[in-house]
Short mmCIF file of C-alpha atoms and ligand atoms in Angstrom, two decimals:
data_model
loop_
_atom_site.label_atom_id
_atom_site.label_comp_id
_atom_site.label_asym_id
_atom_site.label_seq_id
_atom_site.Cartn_x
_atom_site.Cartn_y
_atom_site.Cartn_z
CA UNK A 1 0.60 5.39 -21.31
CA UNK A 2 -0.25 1.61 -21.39
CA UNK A 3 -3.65 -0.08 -21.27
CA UNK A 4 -4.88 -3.00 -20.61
CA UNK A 5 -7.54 -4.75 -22.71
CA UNK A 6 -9.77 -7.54 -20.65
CA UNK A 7 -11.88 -10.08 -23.01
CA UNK A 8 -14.20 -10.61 -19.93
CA UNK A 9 -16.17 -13.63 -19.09
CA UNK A 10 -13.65 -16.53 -18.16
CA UNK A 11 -13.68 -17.91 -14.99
CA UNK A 12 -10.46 -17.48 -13.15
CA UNK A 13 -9.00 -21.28 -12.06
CA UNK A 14 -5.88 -22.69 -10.80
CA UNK A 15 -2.99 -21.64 -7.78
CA UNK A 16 -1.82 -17.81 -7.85
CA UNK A 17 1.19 -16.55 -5.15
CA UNK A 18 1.08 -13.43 -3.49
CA UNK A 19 3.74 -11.22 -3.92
CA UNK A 20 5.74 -9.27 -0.43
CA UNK A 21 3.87 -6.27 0.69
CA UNK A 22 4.01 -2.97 -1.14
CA UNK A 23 3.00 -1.07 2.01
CA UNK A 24 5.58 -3.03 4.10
CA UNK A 25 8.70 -3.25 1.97
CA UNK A 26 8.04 0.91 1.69
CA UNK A 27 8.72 1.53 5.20
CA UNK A 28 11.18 -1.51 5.39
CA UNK A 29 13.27 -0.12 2.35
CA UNK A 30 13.20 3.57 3.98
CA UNK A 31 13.92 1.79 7.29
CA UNK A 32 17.75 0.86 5.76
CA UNK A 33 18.59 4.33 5.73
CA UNK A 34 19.12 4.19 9.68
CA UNK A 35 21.93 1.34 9.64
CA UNK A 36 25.19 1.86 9.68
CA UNK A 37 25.57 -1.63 8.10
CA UNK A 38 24.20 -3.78 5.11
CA UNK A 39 20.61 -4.47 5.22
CA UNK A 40 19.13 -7.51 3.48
CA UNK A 41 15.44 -7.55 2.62
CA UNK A 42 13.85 -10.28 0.43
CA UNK A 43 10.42 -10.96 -0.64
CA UNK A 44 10.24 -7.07 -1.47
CA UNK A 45 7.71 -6.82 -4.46
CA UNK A 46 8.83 -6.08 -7.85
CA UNK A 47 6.55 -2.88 -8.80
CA UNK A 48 7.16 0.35 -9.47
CA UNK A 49 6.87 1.96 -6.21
CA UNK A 50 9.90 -0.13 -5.13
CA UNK A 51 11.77 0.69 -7.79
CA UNK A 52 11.02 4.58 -7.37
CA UNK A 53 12.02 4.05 -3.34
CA UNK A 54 14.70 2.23 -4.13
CA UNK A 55 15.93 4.73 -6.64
CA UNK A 56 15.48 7.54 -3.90
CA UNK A 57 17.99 5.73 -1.66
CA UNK A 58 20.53 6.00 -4.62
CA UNK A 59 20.15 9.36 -4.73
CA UNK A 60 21.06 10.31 -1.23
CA UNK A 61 24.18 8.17 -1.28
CA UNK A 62 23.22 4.20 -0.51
CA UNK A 63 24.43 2.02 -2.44
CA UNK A 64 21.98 -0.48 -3.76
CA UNK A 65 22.52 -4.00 -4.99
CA UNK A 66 19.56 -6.51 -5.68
CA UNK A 67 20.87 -10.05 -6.67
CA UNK A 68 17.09 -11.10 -7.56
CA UNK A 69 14.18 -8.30 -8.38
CA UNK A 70 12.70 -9.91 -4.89
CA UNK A 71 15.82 -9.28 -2.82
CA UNK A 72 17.60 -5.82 -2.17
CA UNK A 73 20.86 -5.30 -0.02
CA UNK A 74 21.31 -1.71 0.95
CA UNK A 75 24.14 -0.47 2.61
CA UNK A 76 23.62 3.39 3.77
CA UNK A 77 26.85 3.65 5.76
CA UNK A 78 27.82 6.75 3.33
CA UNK A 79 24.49 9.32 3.66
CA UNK A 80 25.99 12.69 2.28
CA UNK A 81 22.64 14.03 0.73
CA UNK A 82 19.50 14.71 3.25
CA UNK A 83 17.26 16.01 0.46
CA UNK A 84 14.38 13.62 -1.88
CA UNK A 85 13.62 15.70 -4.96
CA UNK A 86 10.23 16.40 -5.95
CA UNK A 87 11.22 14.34 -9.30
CA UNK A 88 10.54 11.09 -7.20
CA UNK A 89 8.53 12.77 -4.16
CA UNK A 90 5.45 13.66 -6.97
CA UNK A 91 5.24 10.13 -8.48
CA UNK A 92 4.74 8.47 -4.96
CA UNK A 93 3.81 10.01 -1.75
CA UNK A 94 5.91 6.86 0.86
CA UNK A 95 8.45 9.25 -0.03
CA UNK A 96 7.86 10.90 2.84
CA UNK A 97 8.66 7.82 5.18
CA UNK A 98 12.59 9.19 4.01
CA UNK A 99 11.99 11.81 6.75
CA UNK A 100 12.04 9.63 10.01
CA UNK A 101 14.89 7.98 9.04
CA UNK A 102 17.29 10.61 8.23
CA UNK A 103 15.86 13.32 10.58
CA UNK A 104 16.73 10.33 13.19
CA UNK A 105 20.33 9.31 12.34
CA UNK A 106 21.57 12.37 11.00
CA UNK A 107 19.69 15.03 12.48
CA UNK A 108 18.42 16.75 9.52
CA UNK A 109 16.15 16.00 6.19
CA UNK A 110 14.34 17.97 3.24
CA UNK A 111 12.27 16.18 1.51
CA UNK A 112 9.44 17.66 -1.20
CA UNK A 113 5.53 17.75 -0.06
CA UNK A 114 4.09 14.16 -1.68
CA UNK A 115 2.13 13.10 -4.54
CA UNK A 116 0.85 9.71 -4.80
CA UNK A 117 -2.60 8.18 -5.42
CA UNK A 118 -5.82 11.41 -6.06
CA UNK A 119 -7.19 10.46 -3.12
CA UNK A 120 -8.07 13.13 -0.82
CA UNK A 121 -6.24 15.74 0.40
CA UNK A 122 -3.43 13.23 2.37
CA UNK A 123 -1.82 15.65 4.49
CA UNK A 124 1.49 14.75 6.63
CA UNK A 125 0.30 17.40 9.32
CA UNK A 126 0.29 14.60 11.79
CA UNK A 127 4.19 13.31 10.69
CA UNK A 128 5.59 16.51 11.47
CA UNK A 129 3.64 17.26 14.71
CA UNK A 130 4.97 13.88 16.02
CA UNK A 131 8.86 15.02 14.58
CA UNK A 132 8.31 18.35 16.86
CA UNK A 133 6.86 16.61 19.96
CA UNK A 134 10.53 14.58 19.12
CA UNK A 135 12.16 18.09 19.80
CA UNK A 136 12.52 18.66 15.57
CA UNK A 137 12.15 22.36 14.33
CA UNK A 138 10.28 22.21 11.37
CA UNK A 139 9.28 24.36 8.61
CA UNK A 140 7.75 24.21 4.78
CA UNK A 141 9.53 26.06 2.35
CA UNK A 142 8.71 26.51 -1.41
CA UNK A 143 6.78 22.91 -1.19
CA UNK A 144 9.61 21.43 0.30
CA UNK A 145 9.10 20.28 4.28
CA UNK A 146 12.65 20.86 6.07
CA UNK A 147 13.32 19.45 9.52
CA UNK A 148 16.53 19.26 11.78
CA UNK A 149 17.36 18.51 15.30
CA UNK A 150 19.15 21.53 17.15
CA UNK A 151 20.92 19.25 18.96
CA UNK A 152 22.04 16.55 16.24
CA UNK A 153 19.69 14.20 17.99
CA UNK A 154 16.20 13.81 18.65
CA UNK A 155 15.15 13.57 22.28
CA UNK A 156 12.72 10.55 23.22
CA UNK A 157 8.90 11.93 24.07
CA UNK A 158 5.51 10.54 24.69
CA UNK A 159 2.65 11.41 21.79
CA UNK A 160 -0.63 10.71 20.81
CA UNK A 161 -1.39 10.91 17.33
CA UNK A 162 -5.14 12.15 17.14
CA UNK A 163 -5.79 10.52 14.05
CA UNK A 164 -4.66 6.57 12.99
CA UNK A 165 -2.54 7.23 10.21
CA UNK A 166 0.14 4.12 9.41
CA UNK A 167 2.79 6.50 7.41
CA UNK A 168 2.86 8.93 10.09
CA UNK A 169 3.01 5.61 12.88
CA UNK A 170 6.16 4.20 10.59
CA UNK A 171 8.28 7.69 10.13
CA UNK A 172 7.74 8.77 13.81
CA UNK A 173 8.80 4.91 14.67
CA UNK A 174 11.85 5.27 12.56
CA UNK A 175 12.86 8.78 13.87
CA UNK A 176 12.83 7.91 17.94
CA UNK A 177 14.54 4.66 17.40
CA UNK A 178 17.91 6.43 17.60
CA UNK A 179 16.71 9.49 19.89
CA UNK A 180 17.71 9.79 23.31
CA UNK A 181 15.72 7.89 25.92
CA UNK A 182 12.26 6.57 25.77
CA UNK A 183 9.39 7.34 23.41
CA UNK A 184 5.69 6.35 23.81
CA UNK A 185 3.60 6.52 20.53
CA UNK A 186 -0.56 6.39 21.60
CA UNK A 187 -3.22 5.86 19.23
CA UNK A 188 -0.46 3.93 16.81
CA UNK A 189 -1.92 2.47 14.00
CA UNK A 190 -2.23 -1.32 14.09
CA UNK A 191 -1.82 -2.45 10.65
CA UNK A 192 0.34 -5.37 10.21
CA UNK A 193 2.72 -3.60 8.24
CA UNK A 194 3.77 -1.86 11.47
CA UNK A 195 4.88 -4.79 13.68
CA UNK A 196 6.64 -6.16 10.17
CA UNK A 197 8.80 -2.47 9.98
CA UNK A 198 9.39 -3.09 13.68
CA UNK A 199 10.48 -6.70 13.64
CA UNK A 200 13.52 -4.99 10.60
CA UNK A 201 14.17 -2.28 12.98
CA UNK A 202 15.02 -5.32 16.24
CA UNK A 203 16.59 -7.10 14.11
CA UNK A 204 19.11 -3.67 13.53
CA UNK A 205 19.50 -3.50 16.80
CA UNK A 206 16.15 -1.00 17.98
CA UNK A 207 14.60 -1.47 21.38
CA UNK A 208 10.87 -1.32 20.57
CA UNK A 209 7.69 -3.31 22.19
CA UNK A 210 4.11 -3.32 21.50
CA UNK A 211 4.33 -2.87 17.65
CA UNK A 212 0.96 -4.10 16.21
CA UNK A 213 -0.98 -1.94 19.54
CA UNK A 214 -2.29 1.46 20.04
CA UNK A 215 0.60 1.82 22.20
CA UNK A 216 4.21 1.58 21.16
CA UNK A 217 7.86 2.11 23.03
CA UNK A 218 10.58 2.61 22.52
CA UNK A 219 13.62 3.06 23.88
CA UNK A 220 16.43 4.98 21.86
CA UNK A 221 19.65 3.37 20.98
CA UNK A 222 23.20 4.95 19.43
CA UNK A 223 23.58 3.05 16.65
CA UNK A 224 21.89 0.50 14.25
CA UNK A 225 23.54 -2.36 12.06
CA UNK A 226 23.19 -5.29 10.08
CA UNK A 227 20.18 -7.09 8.81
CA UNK A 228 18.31 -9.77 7.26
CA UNK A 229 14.13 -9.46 6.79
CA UNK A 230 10.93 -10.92 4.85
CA UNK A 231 8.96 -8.95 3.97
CA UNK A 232 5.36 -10.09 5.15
CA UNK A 233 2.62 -11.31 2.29
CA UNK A 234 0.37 -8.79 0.90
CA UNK A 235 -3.22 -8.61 2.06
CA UNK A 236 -4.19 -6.14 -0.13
CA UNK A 237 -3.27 -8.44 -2.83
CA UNK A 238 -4.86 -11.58 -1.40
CA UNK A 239 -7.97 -9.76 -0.81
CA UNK A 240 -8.05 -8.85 -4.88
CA UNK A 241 -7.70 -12.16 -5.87
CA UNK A 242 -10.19 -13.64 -3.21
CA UNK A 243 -12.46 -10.93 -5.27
CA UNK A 244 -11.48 -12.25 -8.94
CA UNK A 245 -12.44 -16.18 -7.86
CA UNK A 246 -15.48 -14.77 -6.81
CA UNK A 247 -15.95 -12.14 -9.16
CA UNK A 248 -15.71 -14.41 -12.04
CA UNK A 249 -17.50 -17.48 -10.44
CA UNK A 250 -14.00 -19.39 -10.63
CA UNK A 251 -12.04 -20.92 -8.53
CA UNK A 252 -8.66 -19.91 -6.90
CA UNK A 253 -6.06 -21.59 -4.66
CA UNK A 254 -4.18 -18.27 -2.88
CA UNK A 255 -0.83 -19.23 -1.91
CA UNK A 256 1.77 -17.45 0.27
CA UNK A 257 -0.56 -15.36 2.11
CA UNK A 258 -1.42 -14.60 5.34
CA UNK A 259 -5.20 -15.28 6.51
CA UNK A 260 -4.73 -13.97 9.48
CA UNK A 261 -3.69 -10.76 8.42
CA UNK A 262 -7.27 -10.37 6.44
CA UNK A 263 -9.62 -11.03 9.03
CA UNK A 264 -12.04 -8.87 8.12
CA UNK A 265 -11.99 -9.38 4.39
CA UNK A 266 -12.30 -12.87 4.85
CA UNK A 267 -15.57 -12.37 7.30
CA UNK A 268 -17.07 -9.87 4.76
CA UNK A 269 -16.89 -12.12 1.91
CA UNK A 270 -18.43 -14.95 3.91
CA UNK A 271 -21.23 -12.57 4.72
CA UNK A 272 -21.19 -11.76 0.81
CA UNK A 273 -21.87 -14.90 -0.38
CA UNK A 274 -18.09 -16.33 -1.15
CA UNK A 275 -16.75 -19.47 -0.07
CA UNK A 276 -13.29 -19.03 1.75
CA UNK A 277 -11.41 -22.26 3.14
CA UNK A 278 -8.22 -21.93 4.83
CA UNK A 279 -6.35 -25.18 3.65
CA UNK A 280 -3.10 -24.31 6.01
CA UNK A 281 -1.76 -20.98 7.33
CA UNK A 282 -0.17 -19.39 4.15
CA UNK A 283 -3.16 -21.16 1.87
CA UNK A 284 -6.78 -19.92 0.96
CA UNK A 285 -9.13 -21.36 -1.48
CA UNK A 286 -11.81 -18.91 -2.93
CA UNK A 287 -15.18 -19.56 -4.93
CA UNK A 288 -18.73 -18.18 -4.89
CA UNK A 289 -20.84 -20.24 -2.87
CA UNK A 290 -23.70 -22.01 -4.40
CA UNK A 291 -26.09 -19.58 -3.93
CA UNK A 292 -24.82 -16.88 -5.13
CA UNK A 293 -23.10 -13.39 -3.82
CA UNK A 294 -25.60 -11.43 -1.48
CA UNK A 295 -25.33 -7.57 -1.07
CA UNK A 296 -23.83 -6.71 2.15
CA UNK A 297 -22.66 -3.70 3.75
CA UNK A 298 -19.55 -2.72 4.69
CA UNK A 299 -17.75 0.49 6.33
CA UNK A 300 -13.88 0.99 5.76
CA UNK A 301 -11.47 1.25 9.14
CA UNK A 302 -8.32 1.20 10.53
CA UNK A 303 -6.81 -2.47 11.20
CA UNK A 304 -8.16 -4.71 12.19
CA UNK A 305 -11.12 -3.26 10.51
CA UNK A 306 -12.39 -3.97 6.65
CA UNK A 307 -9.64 -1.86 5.19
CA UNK A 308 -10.20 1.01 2.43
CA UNK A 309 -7.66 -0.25 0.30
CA UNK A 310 -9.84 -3.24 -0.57
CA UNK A 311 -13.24 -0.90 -0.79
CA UNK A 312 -13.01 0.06 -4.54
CA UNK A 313 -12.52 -3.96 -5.21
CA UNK A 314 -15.86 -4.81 -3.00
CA UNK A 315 -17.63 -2.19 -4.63
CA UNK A 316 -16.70 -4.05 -8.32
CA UNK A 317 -17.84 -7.34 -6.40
CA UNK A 318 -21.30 -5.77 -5.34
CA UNK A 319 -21.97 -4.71 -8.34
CA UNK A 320 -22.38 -8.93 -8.96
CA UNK A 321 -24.24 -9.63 -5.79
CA UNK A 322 -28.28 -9.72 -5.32
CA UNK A 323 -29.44 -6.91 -3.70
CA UNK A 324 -28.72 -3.43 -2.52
CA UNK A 325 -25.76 -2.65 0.38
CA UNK A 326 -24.18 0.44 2.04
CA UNK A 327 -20.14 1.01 1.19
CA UNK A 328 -19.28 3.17 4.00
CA UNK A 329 -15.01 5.38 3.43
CA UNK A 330 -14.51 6.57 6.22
CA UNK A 331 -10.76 7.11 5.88
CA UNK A 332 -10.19 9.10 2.69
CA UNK A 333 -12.61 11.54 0.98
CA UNK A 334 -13.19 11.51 -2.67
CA UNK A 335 -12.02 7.42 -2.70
CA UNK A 336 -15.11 6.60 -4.80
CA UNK A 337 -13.77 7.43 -8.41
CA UNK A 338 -14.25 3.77 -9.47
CA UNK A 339 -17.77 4.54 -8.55
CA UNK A 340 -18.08 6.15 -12.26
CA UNK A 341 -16.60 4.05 -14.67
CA UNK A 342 -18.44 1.28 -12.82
CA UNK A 343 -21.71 2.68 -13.64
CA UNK A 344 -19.88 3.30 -17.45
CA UNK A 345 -19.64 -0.67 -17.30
CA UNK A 346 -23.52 -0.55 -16.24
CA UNK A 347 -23.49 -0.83 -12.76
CA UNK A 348 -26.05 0.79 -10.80
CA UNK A 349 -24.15 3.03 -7.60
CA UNK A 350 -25.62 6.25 -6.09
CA UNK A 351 -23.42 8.32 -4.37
CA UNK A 352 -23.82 10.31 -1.15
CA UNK A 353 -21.09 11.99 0.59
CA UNK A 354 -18.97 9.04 1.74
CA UNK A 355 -21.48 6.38 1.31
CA UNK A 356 -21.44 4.11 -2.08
CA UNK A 357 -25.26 2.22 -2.53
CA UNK A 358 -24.87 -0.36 -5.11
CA UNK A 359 -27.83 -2.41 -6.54
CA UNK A 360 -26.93 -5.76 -8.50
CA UNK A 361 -26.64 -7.77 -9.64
CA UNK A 362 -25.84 -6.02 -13.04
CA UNK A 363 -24.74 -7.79 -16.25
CA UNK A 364 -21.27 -5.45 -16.59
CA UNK A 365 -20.61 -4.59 -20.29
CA UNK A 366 -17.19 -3.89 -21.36
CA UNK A 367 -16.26 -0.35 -21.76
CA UNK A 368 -13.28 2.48 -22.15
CA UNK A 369 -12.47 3.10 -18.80
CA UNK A 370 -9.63 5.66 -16.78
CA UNK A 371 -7.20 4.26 -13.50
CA UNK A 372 -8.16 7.11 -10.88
CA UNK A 373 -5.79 5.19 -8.47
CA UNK A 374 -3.74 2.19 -7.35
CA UNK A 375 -7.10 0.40 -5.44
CA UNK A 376 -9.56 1.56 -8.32
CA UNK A 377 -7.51 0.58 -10.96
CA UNK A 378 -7.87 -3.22 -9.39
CA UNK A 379 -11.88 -2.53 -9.34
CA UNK A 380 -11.88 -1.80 -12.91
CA UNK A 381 -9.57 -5.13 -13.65
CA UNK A 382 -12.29 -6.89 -11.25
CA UNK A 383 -15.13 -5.43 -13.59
CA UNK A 384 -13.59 -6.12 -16.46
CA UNK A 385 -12.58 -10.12 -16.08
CA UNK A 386 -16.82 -10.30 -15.27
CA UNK A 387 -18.10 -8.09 -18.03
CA UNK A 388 -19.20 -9.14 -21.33
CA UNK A 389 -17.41 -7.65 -24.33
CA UNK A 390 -13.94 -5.76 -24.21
CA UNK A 391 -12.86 -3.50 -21.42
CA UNK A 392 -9.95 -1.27 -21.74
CA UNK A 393 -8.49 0.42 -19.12
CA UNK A 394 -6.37 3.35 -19.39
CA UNK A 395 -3.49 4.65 -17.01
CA UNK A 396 -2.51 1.44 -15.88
CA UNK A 397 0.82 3.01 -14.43
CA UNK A 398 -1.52 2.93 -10.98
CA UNK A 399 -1.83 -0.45 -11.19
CA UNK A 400 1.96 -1.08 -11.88
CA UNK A 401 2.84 0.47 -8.91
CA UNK A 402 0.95 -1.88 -6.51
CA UNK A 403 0.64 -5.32 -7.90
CA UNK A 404 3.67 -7.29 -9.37
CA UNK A 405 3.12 -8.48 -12.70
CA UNK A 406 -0.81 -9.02 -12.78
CA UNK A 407 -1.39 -9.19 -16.45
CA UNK A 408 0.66 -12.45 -16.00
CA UNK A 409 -0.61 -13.62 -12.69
CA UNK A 410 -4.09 -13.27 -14.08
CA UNK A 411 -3.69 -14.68 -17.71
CA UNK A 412 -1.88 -18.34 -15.87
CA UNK A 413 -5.50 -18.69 -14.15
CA UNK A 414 -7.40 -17.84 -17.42
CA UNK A 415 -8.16 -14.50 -17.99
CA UNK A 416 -7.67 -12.80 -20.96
CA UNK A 417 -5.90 -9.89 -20.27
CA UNK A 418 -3.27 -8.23 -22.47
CA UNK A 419 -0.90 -5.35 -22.14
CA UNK A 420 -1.63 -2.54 -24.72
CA UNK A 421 1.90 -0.48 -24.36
CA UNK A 422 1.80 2.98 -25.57
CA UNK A 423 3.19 3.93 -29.11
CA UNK A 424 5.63 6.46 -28.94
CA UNK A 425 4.49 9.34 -31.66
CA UNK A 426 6.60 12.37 -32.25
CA UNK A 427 3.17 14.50 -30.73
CA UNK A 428 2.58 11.77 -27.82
CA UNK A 429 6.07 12.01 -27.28
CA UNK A 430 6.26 16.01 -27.42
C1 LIG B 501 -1.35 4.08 4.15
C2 LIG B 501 -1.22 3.13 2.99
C3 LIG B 501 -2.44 3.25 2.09
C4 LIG B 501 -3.71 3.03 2.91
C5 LIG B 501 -3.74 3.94 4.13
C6 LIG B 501 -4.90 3.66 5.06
C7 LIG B 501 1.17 3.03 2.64
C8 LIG B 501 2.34 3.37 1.79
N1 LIG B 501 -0.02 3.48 2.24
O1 LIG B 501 -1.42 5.39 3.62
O2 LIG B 501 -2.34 2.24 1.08
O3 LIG B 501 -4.83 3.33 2.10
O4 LIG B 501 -2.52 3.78 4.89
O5 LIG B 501 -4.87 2.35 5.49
O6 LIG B 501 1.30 2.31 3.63
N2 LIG B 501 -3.98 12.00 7.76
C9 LIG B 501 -3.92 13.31 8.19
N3 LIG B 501 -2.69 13.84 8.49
C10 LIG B 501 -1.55 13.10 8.40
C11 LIG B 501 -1.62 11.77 7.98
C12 LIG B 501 -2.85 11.24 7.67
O7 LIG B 501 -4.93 13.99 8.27
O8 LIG B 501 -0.47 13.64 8.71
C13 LIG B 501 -5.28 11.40 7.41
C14 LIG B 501 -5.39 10.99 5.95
O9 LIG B 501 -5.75 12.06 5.13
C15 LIG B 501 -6.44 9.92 6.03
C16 LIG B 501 -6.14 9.23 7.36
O10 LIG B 501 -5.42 10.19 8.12
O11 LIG B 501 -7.71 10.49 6.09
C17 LIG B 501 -5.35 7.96 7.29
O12 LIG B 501 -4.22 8.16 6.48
P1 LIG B 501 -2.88 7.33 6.68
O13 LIG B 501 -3.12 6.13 7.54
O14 LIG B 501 -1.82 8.27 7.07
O15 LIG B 501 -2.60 6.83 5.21
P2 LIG B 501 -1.19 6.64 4.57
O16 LIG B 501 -0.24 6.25 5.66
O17 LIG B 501 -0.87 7.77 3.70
#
């Protein structure tokens, strides 16, 4: 497995551009299995959870081309396999958003129970209730869920999911776009990844409104076709390299974003002492203020609220700040297995139940650290540009499936970062 190895202490400077959203090209990707056309997407990140999705689509029959890593045109007009294999369904767990989309257009769909990021117990409890309440009959067999319509087609329904969950909001989206009649989705999620999947779907031909509410129709249509989409910027990525200016006490120009997508980050590192300008509507520029990062508190929520893929990255930053704060997860258990190798790097972080206390600021000292997940993997990168001495992190497959190319993003604005890739030993290799 690669590593990275961070020579901490430089001061990130100079202009970095964000890459298309992971969490939106996911859906968007499993969205092309509904057309009976050729759909275009571009900006569509070039990381390893793409590539996996992408290669899923292969396998049941689409026919992929991408003419740049950024752009992919899938055609899915010859679906004769309704069934992901656990090979693919175990390495990432947006697998499941295949179920929506074929249980939808073809009425039937096996796909294995995910994997994905160790974060919690993620169940898709709430996916399949909402494929039922569509009139689907479905059933787990060895590990594998299987779900089919009795009647070919779904039939349109009104739901309330009574949880916010965004994968379960995209597949039940994707499924009653071509069921019969009207469908009312309450208590949809609201992240901006949503109305992105739902401006694709339009643009095929779906009838949907209020995408980006708690409430979402949408009216059922026969057939789907042709498309051409961007994939939105994404925030998760702005947000960590809002973190590394301030992190490192450098100074960052954050092109092709979207501020107002990151709301809430942007207030809560105001609060926390970083300077955040907005020089035009795609354009931040991020240092720490003048006097210094300030411990605040923070509790994770769905959109609009501070999000909990950027907690494990805040947590890195507090350990930096003066004071002591509260770091609230309320949206997956066990998401605080950065907290560890942090305090391996020296910070100081007391953990109960879902709250993180963390007392700085610290002087970080480089250290042998382990990639839990996708999110904590970018805390320990965070840690390690601030720290003095070497850090090297190992597993950095987590961080290869969220965020394109970041040894080289980060090395243009002065970090030293390098790539450790794994040598292949006849026992490593065994
Ligand atoms: C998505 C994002 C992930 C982000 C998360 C929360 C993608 C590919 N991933 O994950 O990066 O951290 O939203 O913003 O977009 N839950 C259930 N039953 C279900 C579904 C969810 O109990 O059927 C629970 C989860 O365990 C969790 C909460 O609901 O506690 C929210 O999860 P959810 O929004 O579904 O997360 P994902 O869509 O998996």
């Amino acid at each position: 497995m690669d590593k990275f190895l961070i020579k901490g202490g430089n001061a990130l400077h100079g202009r970095v551009a964000i890459s298309g959203a992971k969490n939106s090209a996911l859906p968007c990707l499993a969205a092309t299995l509904l057309s009976s056309g050729t759909v275009t997407l571009h900006n569509v990140p070039y990381v390893r959870d793409l590539i996996t999705q992408r290669r899923l689509l292969e396998d049941l029959g689409a026919q992929t081309l991408t003419p740049d890593v950024h752009t992919h045109r899938i055609t899915a007009s010859n679906i004769e396999n309704f069934e992901a294999p656990y090979e693919l369904v175990k390495t990432m767990r947006a697998s499941v958003l295949a179920l929506g989309p074929l249980l939808g257009r073809f009425g039937k769909a096996k796909v294995s129970l995910p994997g994905g990021c160790a974060i919690g117990t993620r169940p898709i409890d709430l996916h399949l209730r909402a494929f039922e309440e569509l009139g689907a009959e479905v059933s787990l067999e060895s590990g594998d869920v299987v779900a089919r319509a009795p009647r070919g087609r779904l039939v349109g329904s009104e739901m309330e999911f009574e949880k916010v969950t965004v994968t379960g909001t995209e597949n039940v989206m994707m499924a009653a776009v071509l069921a019969e009649g009207r469908s009312v989705i309450r208590n949809a999620a609201c992240e901006p990844e949503i109305p992105d999947l739902a401006d694709l779907l339009i643009k095929m031909g779906a009838k949907i409104e209020g995408a980006g509410t708690p409430n979402i129709t949408i009216d059922g249509v026969e057939e789907l076709g042709d498309a051409e989409h961007w994939i939105i910027a994404d925030r998760i990525e702005t947000g960590t390299f809002a973190v590394a200016a301030a992190i490192t006490g450098g100074e960052l120009e954050i092109a092709n974003c979207r501020p107002d997508h990151i709301g809430a980050v942007i207030d809560k590192l105001r609060d926390a002492g970083v300077e955040i300008e907005e020089e035009d509507k795609t354009t931040l520029r991020v240092k720490r203020s003048s006097g210094g990062l300030k411990a605040s508190d923070v509790t994770t929520e769905p959109y609009p609220e501070f999000p909990t893929d950027m907690q494990a990255q805040y947590m890195a930053l507090m350990t930096q700040a003066e004071g002591t704060c509260d770091i609230t997860e309320t949206i997956f258990e066990n998401r605080f297995m950065h907290a560890s190798e942090l305090i391996r790097m020296g910070a100081s972080i007391e953990i109960h139940g879902n709250k993180a206390t963390v007392s700085g600021a610290v002087k970080l000292k480089g250290a042998p650290v382990l990639a839990s997940d996708l999110r904590a993997s970018a805390s320990l990168v965070l840690a390690g540009l601030c720290a003095g001495g070497e850090t090297m992190i190992d597993r950095v497959y987590h961080i290869d499936r969220g965020y394109e190319t970041i040894v080289r993003k980060l090395g243009a604005l002065g970090a030293n970062i390098e790539r450790i890739k794994e040598q292949i030993t006849e026992s490593s290799s065994a």
